[in-house]
Amino acid sequence: MMVRYKILEILKEQPGFISGSNIGEKLNISRAAVAKHIDVLREEGYEISSVQNRGHKLIAEGDILNPNEVDRALTTKFIGREIFSQRQVKSTNDLLKSNAEKGCKDGALCICEEQRLGRGRRGRSWTLEPKAGIAFSIVLRPDFAPELAPNLTLLMGLAVNKALRSLCGAESKIKWPNDIIINGKKVCGILVEMITEERDIKYVICGVGINVSNKEFPEDLKNIATSIYIETGKAFLRKDVLAAVLNNFEELYIAYCENVSFAPFLEEYKASCINIGRELKAVYDNKEIIAAGEDIAADGSLIVRQNDGSLLTLRSGEVSIRGVFQ
Ligand code: BTN
């Protein structure tokens, strides 16, 4: 652990002030070095009071998303156990891809404060302003066949939906295959990208954007986007939301790798999915179709009933679903 985070641990354990020399003795560094590290912690956003002859005291932790905070909040075995963190990124998916190519660990996580050129499905963008939410990616190196990878979008959807419901008390639902919705508006989008080598999966990048603290959205998004804060009226720490998602996801992912089937998740998925029994517009085979969501198949496909009564099976990745809520 970095020295400044060791200092932070000491400050967290200490209800009152603790002197710089006392901290220095514990860590075998000088008082001046302690003061320098404390300045860096302040720059990171920790509110620390330093008073002559009394020492240092942690006043408030705030909504800080750094590897140290995330690591402490995770209960996972391997997901998020290697963390790449940058203040500003173009896209966490792209940054993690380059680290995956260099051989980073299975489960490695990429986080940022601000994302400028984030990518969504079908050429859409996903921008993250500082403090507003979470844009993260994880890399997975599964042994299963490439055909099973699209369901990772569904599993991540389940993980986010569970986290929003249990941690935040939100009435969220999954819009198959890759959106999480609250009150008809999107709070989270998922982008899973697979890199194959010959006929095998080399790795998969699962990228997730969650609107956490936004108080409002720009004109072009305000009718379709929402945040956890807007919907619940409560402020959640991004590290807690992220950890809840990843803790849930790891459990689902391990079970999926063991079963090599989506069937065990089917009932929970159906109960969480907003599309069943609702009208939807889908772009399938370059044609727009209007249909009603009928069921989720055992392999994770969405079965829809067209206006002429016929059933059509939509695979995630082949389809874009719109206009579910008008
Ligand atoms: C969508 O709704 O179309 C998917 C949006 C996915 C956005 C996330 S934010 C973190 C990760 N990095 C990216 O560039 N995209 C994903």
GROMACS .gro file of C-alpha atoms and ligand atoms in nm:
model
  342
    1MET     CA    1   0.000   0.000   0.000
    2MET     CA    2   0.124   0.349  -0.082
    3VAL     CA    3   0.261   0.540   0.216
    4ARG     CA    4  -0.004   0.812   0.196
    5TYR     CA    5  -0.278   0.552   0.222
    6LYS     CA    6  -0.107   0.400   0.525
    7ILE     CA    7  -0.122   0.749   0.678
    8LEU     CA    8  -0.489   0.765   0.582
    9GLU     CA    9  -0.552   0.434   0.760
   10ILE     CA   10  -0.390   0.575   1.074
   11LEU     CA   11  -0.604   0.891   1.049
   12LYS     CA   12  -0.920   0.684   0.997
   13GLU     CA   13  -0.851   0.483   1.312
   14GLN     CA   14  -0.785   0.795   1.520
   15PRO     CA   15  -1.091   0.984   1.646
   16GLY     CA   16  -0.891   1.295   1.745
   17PHE     CA   17  -0.567   1.462   1.636
   18ILE     CA   18  -0.249   1.261   1.598
   19SER     CA   19   0.091   1.425   1.574
   20GLY     CA   20   0.306   1.411   1.263
   21SER     CA   21   0.596   1.262   1.459
   22ASN     CA   22   0.370   0.992   1.601
   23ILE     CA   23   0.257   0.897   1.249
   24GLY     CA   24   0.616   0.919   1.126
   25GLU     CA   25   0.737   0.678   1.398
   26LYS     CA   26   0.472   0.422   1.304
   27LEU     CA   27   0.580   0.430   0.940
   28ASN     CA   28   0.948   0.499   0.982
   29ILE     CA   29   0.941   0.830   0.796
   30SER     CA   30   1.008   1.190   0.899
   31ARG     CA   31   0.747   1.439   1.018
   32ALA     CA   32   0.817   1.649   0.708
   33ALA     CA   33   0.749   1.348   0.486
   34VAL     CA   34   0.421   1.289   0.669
   35ALA     CA   35   0.320   1.652   0.602
   36LYS     CA   36   0.398   1.611   0.230
   37HIS     CA   37   0.190   1.296   0.201
   38ILE     CA   38  -0.094   1.468   0.382
   39ASP     CA   39  -0.083   1.750   0.126
   40VAL     CA   40  -0.122   1.491  -0.151
   41LEU     CA   41  -0.418   1.334   0.031
   42ARG     CA   42  -0.578   1.680   0.048
   43GLU     CA   43  -0.525   1.724  -0.326
   44GLU     CA   44  -0.706   1.392  -0.373
   45GLY     CA   45  -1.004   1.538  -0.190
   46TYR     CA   46  -0.967   1.421   0.172
   47GLU     CA   47  -1.046   1.696   0.420
   48ILE     CA   48  -0.766   1.689   0.678
   49SER     CA   49  -0.716   1.949   0.948
   50SER     CA   50  -0.354   2.017   1.052
   51VAL     CA   51  -0.301   2.224   1.368
   52GLN     CA   52   0.034   2.321   1.516
   53ASN     CA   53   0.122   2.129   1.835
   54ARG     CA   54  -0.179   1.899   1.789
   55GLY     CA   55  -0.115   1.727   1.459
   56HIS     CA   56  -0.353   1.599   1.192
   57LYS     CA   57  -0.715   1.488   1.194
   58LEU     CA   58  -0.934   1.346   0.918
   59ILE     CA   59  -1.244   1.566   0.903
   60ALA     CA   60  -1.431   1.417   0.608
   61GLU     CA   61  -1.364   1.147   0.353
   62GLY     CA   62  -1.602   1.271   0.085
   63ASP     CA   63  -1.695   1.092  -0.235
   64ILE     CA   64  -1.351   0.975  -0.336
   65LEU     CA   65  -1.303   0.706  -0.597
   66ASN     CA   66  -0.944   0.591  -0.585
   67PRO     CA   67  -0.786   0.243  -0.589
   68ASN     CA   68  -0.734   0.243  -0.214
   69GLU     CA   69  -1.100   0.320  -0.133
   70VAL     CA   70  -1.229   0.075  -0.393
   71ASP     CA   71  -0.996  -0.200  -0.273
   72ARG     CA   72  -1.122  -0.158   0.084
   73ALA     CA   73  -1.485  -0.174  -0.023
   74LEU     CA   74  -1.449  -0.488  -0.236
   75THR     CA   75  -1.506  -0.838  -0.099
   76THR     CA   76  -1.415  -1.008  -0.429
   77LYS     CA   77  -1.159  -1.282  -0.489
   78PHE     CA   78  -1.019  -1.161  -0.820
   79ILE     CA   79  -1.236  -0.887  -0.970
   80GLY     CA   80  -1.082  -0.547  -0.903
   81ARG     CA   81  -0.773  -0.694  -0.741
   82GLU     CA   82  -0.558  -0.506  -0.991
   83ILE     CA   83  -0.673  -0.148  -1.046
   84PHE     CA   84  -0.574   0.103  -1.315
   85SER     CA   85  -0.683   0.452  -1.224
   86GLN     CA   86  -0.649   0.777  -1.415
   87ARG     CA   87  -0.802   1.116  -1.342
   88GLN     CA   88  -0.907   1.169  -1.700
   89VAL     CA   89  -0.942   0.904  -1.968
   90LYS     CA   90  -1.071   0.892  -2.322
   91SER     CA   91  -1.242   0.560  -2.256
   92THR     CA   92  -1.192   0.312  -1.972
   93ASN     CA   93  -1.265   0.029  -2.218
   94ASP     CA   94  -0.981   0.144  -2.444
   95LEU     CA   95  -0.736   0.202  -2.161
   96LEU     CA   96  -0.807  -0.142  -2.020
   97LYS     CA   97  -0.775  -0.301  -2.363
   98SER     CA   98  -0.421  -0.173  -2.391
   99ASN     CA   99  -0.342  -0.308  -2.044
  100ALA     CA  100  -0.505  -0.641  -2.133
  101GLU     CA  101  -0.280  -0.662  -2.438
  102LYS     CA  102   0.017  -0.612  -2.206
  103GLY     CA  103  -0.103  -0.906  -1.995
  104CYS     CA  104  -0.283  -0.750  -1.699
  105LYS     CA  105  -0.460  -0.982  -1.453
  106ASP     CA  106  -0.795  -1.151  -1.504
  107GLY     CA  107  -1.051  -0.928  -1.330
  108ALA     CA  108  -0.839  -0.611  -1.355
  109LEU     CA  109  -1.043  -0.293  -1.312
  110CYS     CA  110  -1.005   0.047  -1.473
  111ILE     CA  111  -1.157   0.354  -1.306
  112CYS     CA  112  -1.144   0.727  -1.371
  113GLU     CA  113  -1.283   1.055  -1.247
  114GLU     CA  114  -1.365   1.192  -1.590
  115GLN     CA  115  -1.425   1.021  -1.924
  116ARG     CA  116  -1.413   1.235  -2.241
  117LEU     CA  117  -1.459   0.992  -2.532
  118GLY     CA  118  -1.643   0.704  -2.373
  119ARG     CA  119  -1.816   0.471  -2.614
  120GLY     CA  120  -2.163   0.324  -2.602
  121ARG     CA  121  -2.333   0.068  -2.821
  122ARG     CA  122  -2.406   0.149  -3.184
  123GLY     CA  123  -2.167   0.442  -3.207
  124ARG     CA  124  -2.318   0.634  -2.918
  125SER     CA  125  -2.097   0.823  -2.672
  126TRP     CA  126  -2.076   0.816  -2.293
  127THR     CA  127  -1.918   1.116  -2.123
  128LEU     CA  128  -1.848   1.133  -1.751
  129GLU     CA  129  -1.804   1.463  -1.570
  130PRO     CA  130  -1.596   1.466  -1.248
  131LYS     CA  131  -1.782   1.340  -0.938
  132ALA     CA  132  -2.103   1.278  -1.136
  133GLY     CA  133  -2.088   0.902  -1.163
  134ILE     CA  134  -1.883   0.597  -1.238
  135ALA     CA  135  -1.728   0.487  -1.566
  136PHE     CA  136  -1.541   0.163  -1.520
  137SER     CA  137  -1.426  -0.143  -1.710
  138ILE     CA  138  -1.316  -0.489  -1.607
  139VAL     CA  139  -1.124  -0.743  -1.808
  140LEU     CA  140  -1.224  -1.109  -1.805
  141ARG     CA  141  -1.034  -1.403  -1.947
  142PRO     CA  142  -1.292  -1.684  -1.948
  143ASP     CA  143  -1.234  -2.035  -2.082
  144PHE     CA  144  -1.578  -2.065  -2.238
  145ALA     CA  145  -1.670  -2.037  -2.606
  146PRO     CA  146  -1.713  -1.691  -2.767
  147GLU     CA  147  -2.088  -1.756  -2.816
  148LEU     CA  148  -2.132  -1.737  -2.440
  149ALA     CA  149  -1.974  -1.392  -2.406
  150PRO     CA  150  -2.277  -1.175  -2.499
  151ASN     CA  151  -2.453  -1.300  -2.186
  152LEU     CA  152  -2.190  -1.119  -1.980
  153THR     CA  153  -2.390  -0.805  -2.064
  154LEU     CA  154  -2.695  -0.967  -1.905
  155LEU     CA  155  -2.501  -1.078  -1.597
  156MET     CA  156  -2.357  -0.730  -1.553
  157GLY     CA  157  -2.711  -0.594  -1.589
  158LEU     CA  158  -2.825  -0.824  -1.310
  159ALA     CA  159  -2.530  -0.718  -1.092
  160VAL     CA  160  -2.600  -0.346  -1.139
  161ASN     CA  161  -2.974  -0.390  -1.093
  162LYS     CA  162  -2.924  -0.582  -0.768
  163ALA     CA  163  -2.684  -0.317  -0.639
  164LEU     CA  164  -2.920  -0.031  -0.721
  165ARG     CA  165  -3.210  -0.207  -0.553
  166SER     CA  166  -3.036  -0.334  -0.240
  167LEU     CA  167  -2.784  -0.057  -0.172
  168CYS     CA  168  -2.978   0.242  -0.303
  169GLY     CA  169  -3.338   0.124  -0.264
  170ALA     CA  170  -3.404   0.221  -0.626
  171GLU     CA  171  -3.693   0.070  -0.823
  172SER     CA  172  -3.464  -0.020  -1.109
  173LYS     CA  173  -3.527  -0.262  -1.394
  174ILE     CA  174  -3.317  -0.406  -1.675
  175LYS     CA  175  -3.395  -0.305  -2.030
  176TRP     CA  176  -3.263  -0.601  -2.228
  177PRO     CA  177  -2.982  -0.629  -2.308
  178ASN     CA  178  -2.769  -0.345  -2.175
  179ASP     CA  179  -2.954  -0.065  -1.997
  180ILE     CA  180  -3.071  -0.016  -1.642
  181ILE     CA  181  -3.380   0.199  -1.611
  182ILE     CA  182  -3.547   0.380  -1.325
  183ASN     CA  183  -3.887   0.541  -1.381
  184GLY     CA  184  -3.853   0.508  -1.756
  185LYS     CA  185  -3.512   0.676  -1.778
  186LYS     CA  186  -3.165   0.530  -1.823
  187VAL     CA  187  -2.934   0.528  -1.520
  188CYS     CA  188  -2.672   0.284  -1.650
  189GLY     CA  189  -2.538   0.154  -1.981
  190ILE     CA  190  -2.319  -0.150  -2.041
  191LEU     CA  191  -2.079  -0.212  -2.328
  192VAL     CA  192  -1.917  -0.556  -2.353
  193GLU     CA  193  -1.642  -0.601  -2.612
  194MET     CA  194  -1.483  -0.934  -2.694
  195ILE     CA  195  -1.138  -0.984  -2.843
  196THR     CA  196  -1.088  -1.329  -2.995
  197GLU     CA  197  -0.778  -1.520  -3.098
  198GLU     CA  198  -0.842  -1.786  -3.357
  199ARG     CA  199  -1.162  -1.942  -3.223
  200ASP     CA  200  -1.111  -1.860  -2.857
  201ILE     CA  201  -1.182  -1.564  -2.638
  202LYS     CA  202  -0.860  -1.376  -2.575
  203TYR     CA  203  -1.032  -1.144  -2.331
  204VAL     CA  204  -1.355  -0.956  -2.277
  205ILE     CA  205  -1.385  -0.597  -2.162
  206CYS     CA  206  -1.704  -0.515  -1.970
  207GLY     CA  207  -1.754  -0.139  -1.952
  208VAL     CA  208  -2.021   0.018  -1.736
  209GLY     CA  209  -2.136   0.376  -1.692
  210ILE     CA  210  -2.359   0.461  -1.395
  211ASN     CA  211  -2.510   0.804  -1.327
  212VAL     CA  212  -2.476   0.842  -0.951
  213SER     CA  213  -2.487   1.202  -0.830
  214ASN     CA  214  -2.604   1.405  -1.131
  215LYS     CA  215  -2.857   1.667  -1.023
  216GLU     CA  216  -2.962   1.742  -1.381
  217PHE     CA  217  -2.880   1.651  -1.740
  218PRO     CA  218  -2.821   1.860  -2.052
  219GLU     CA  219  -3.119   1.938  -2.276
  220ASP     CA  220  -3.055   1.649  -2.519
  221LEU     CA  221  -3.047   1.390  -2.239
  222LYS     CA  222  -3.289   1.519  -1.980
  223ASN     CA  223  -3.589   1.320  -2.104
  224ILE     CA  224  -3.401   0.993  -2.132
  225ALA     CA  225  -3.133   0.997  -1.859
  226THR     CA  226  -3.152   0.992  -1.483
  227SER     CA  227  -2.924   0.936  -1.183
  228ILE     CA  228  -2.945   0.747  -0.856
  229TYR     CA  229  -2.955   1.082  -0.676
  230ILE     CA  230  -3.246   1.216  -0.885
  231GLU     CA  231  -3.448   0.900  -0.833
  232THR     CA  232  -3.382   0.832  -0.465
  233GLY     CA  233  -3.303   1.180  -0.332
  234LYS     CA  234  -3.003   1.025  -0.158
  235ALA     CA  235  -2.630   1.079  -0.211
  236PHE     CA  236  -2.434   0.756  -0.243
  237LEU     CA  237  -2.057   0.723  -0.241
  238ARG     CA  238  -1.933   0.604  -0.579
  239LYS     CA  239  -1.697   0.352  -0.418
  240ASP     CA  240  -1.993   0.186  -0.240
  241VAL     CA  241  -2.197   0.164  -0.561
  242LEU     CA  242  -1.900   0.030  -0.757
  243ALA     CA  243  -1.811  -0.226  -0.490
  244ALA     CA  244  -2.171  -0.347  -0.465
  245VAL     CA  245  -2.182  -0.397  -0.843
  246LEU     CA  246  -1.850  -0.581  -0.859
  247ASN     CA  247  -1.920  -0.795  -0.552
  248ASN     CA  248  -2.250  -0.903  -0.711
  249PHE     CA  249  -2.093  -0.951  -1.053
  250GLU     CA  250  -1.815  -1.178  -0.933
  251GLU     CA  251  -2.063  -1.415  -0.772
  252LEU     CA  252  -2.273  -1.431  -1.091
  253TYR     CA  253  -1.969  -1.466  -1.316
  254ILE     CA  254  -1.817  -1.753  -1.116
  255ALA     CA  255  -2.153  -1.936  -1.128
  256TYR     CA  256  -2.183  -1.868  -1.504
  257CYS     CA  257  -1.835  -2.010  -1.568
  258GLU     CA  258  -1.921  -2.320  -1.364
  259ASN     CA  259  -2.258  -2.380  -1.530
  260VAL     CA  260  -2.161  -2.260  -1.878
  261SER     CA  261  -2.527  -2.173  -1.918
  262PHE     CA  262  -2.757  -1.878  -1.862
  263ALA     CA  263  -3.043  -2.103  -1.745
  264PRO     CA  264  -2.975  -2.069  -1.368
  265PHE     CA  265  -3.017  -1.691  -1.397
  266LEU     CA  266  -3.327  -1.697  -1.612
  267GLU     CA  267  -3.599  -1.656  -1.349
  268GLU     CA  268  -3.421  -1.369  -1.177
  269TYR     CA  269  -3.353  -1.205  -1.512
  270LYS     CA  270  -3.714  -1.231  -1.625
  271ALA     CA  271  -3.833  -1.082  -1.298
  272SER     CA  272  -3.594  -0.789  -1.342
  273CYS     CA  273  -3.655  -0.727  -1.712
  274ILE     CA  274  -3.879  -0.439  -1.814
  275ASN     CA  275  -3.939  -0.562  -2.170
  276ILE     CA  276  -4.161  -0.860  -2.097
  277GLY     CA  277  -4.521  -0.782  -2.184
  278ARG     CA  278  -4.433  -0.438  -2.322
  279GLU     CA  279  -4.432  -0.297  -2.667
  280LEU     CA  280  -4.092  -0.225  -2.815
  281LYS     CA  281  -3.932  -0.108  -3.135
  282ALA     CA  282  -3.631  -0.305  -3.246
  283VAL     CA  283  -3.390  -0.251  -3.529
  284TYR     CA  284  -3.323  -0.602  -3.652
  285ASP     CA  285  -3.160  -0.692  -3.981
  286ASN     CA  286  -3.161  -0.319  -4.069
  287LYS     CA  287  -3.540  -0.315  -4.044
  288GLU     CA  288  -3.750  -0.153  -3.776
  289ILE     CA  289  -4.002  -0.386  -3.620
  290ILE     CA  290  -4.270  -0.316  -3.361
  291ALA     CA  291  -4.335  -0.607  -3.131
  292ALA     CA  292  -4.414  -0.702  -2.772
  293GLY     CA  293  -4.156  -0.859  -2.541
  294GLU     CA  294  -4.275  -1.216  -2.482
  295ASP     CA  295  -4.003  -1.403  -2.292
  296ILE     CA  296  -3.633  -1.451  -2.230
  297ALA     CA  297  -3.500  -1.777  -2.378
  298ALA     CA  298  -3.274  -2.009  -2.180
  299ASP     CA  299  -2.974  -1.880  -2.376
  300GLY     CA  300  -3.048  -1.516  -2.285
  301SER     CA  301  -3.216  -1.415  -2.614
  302LEU     CA  302  -3.524  -1.194  -2.610
  303ILE     CA  303  -3.830  -1.351  -2.769
  304VAL     CA  304  -4.076  -1.099  -2.912
  305ARG     CA  305  -4.424  -1.137  -3.063
  306GLN     CA  306  -4.471  -0.942  -3.382
  307ASN     CA  307  -4.798  -0.778  -3.482
  308ASP     CA  308  -4.886  -1.070  -3.708
  309GLY     CA  309  -4.862  -1.305  -3.409
  310SER     CA  310  -4.531  -1.465  -3.510
  311LEU     CA  311  -4.245  -1.503  -3.266
  312LEU     CA  312  -3.895  -1.372  -3.332
  313THR     CA  313  -3.582  -1.446  -3.128
  314LEU     CA  314  -3.344  -1.152  -3.086
  315ARG     CA  315  -2.983  -1.212  -2.984
  316SER     CA  316  -2.813  -0.934  -2.794
  317GLY     CA  317  -2.566  -0.766  -3.027
  318GLU     CA  318  -2.794  -0.806  -3.326
  319VAL     CA  319  -3.055  -0.565  -3.213
  320SER     CA  320  -3.120  -0.218  -3.083
  321ILE     CA  321  -3.431  -0.166  -2.877
  322ARG     CA  322  -3.603   0.169  -2.856
  323GLY     CA  323  -3.912   0.351  -2.750
  324VAL     CA  324  -4.013   0.103  -2.484
  325PHE     CA  325  -4.168   0.358  -2.259
  326GLN     CA  326  -4.375   0.588  -2.478
  327BTN     C1  327  -2.458   0.217  -2.390
  327BTN     O1  328  -2.550   0.253  -2.315
  327BTN     O2  329  -2.467   0.224  -2.513
  327BTN     C2  330  -2.334   0.162  -2.326
  327BTN     C3  331  -2.256   0.270  -2.251
  327BTN     C4  332  -2.130   0.217  -2.190
  327BTN     C5  333  -2.046   0.326  -2.129
  327BTN     C6  334  -1.932   0.273  -2.048
  327BTN     S1  335  -1.861   0.399  -1.948
  327BTN     C7  336  -1.724   0.298  -1.910
  327BTN     C8  337  -1.691   0.217  -2.033
  327BTN     N1  338  -1.596   0.288  -2.118
  327BTN     C9  339  -1.648   0.322  -2.236
  327BTN     O3  340  -1.588   0.383  -2.325
  327BTN     N2  341  -1.776   0.282  -2.241
  327BTN    C10  342  -1.816   0.210  -2.124
   0.00000   0.00000   0.00000
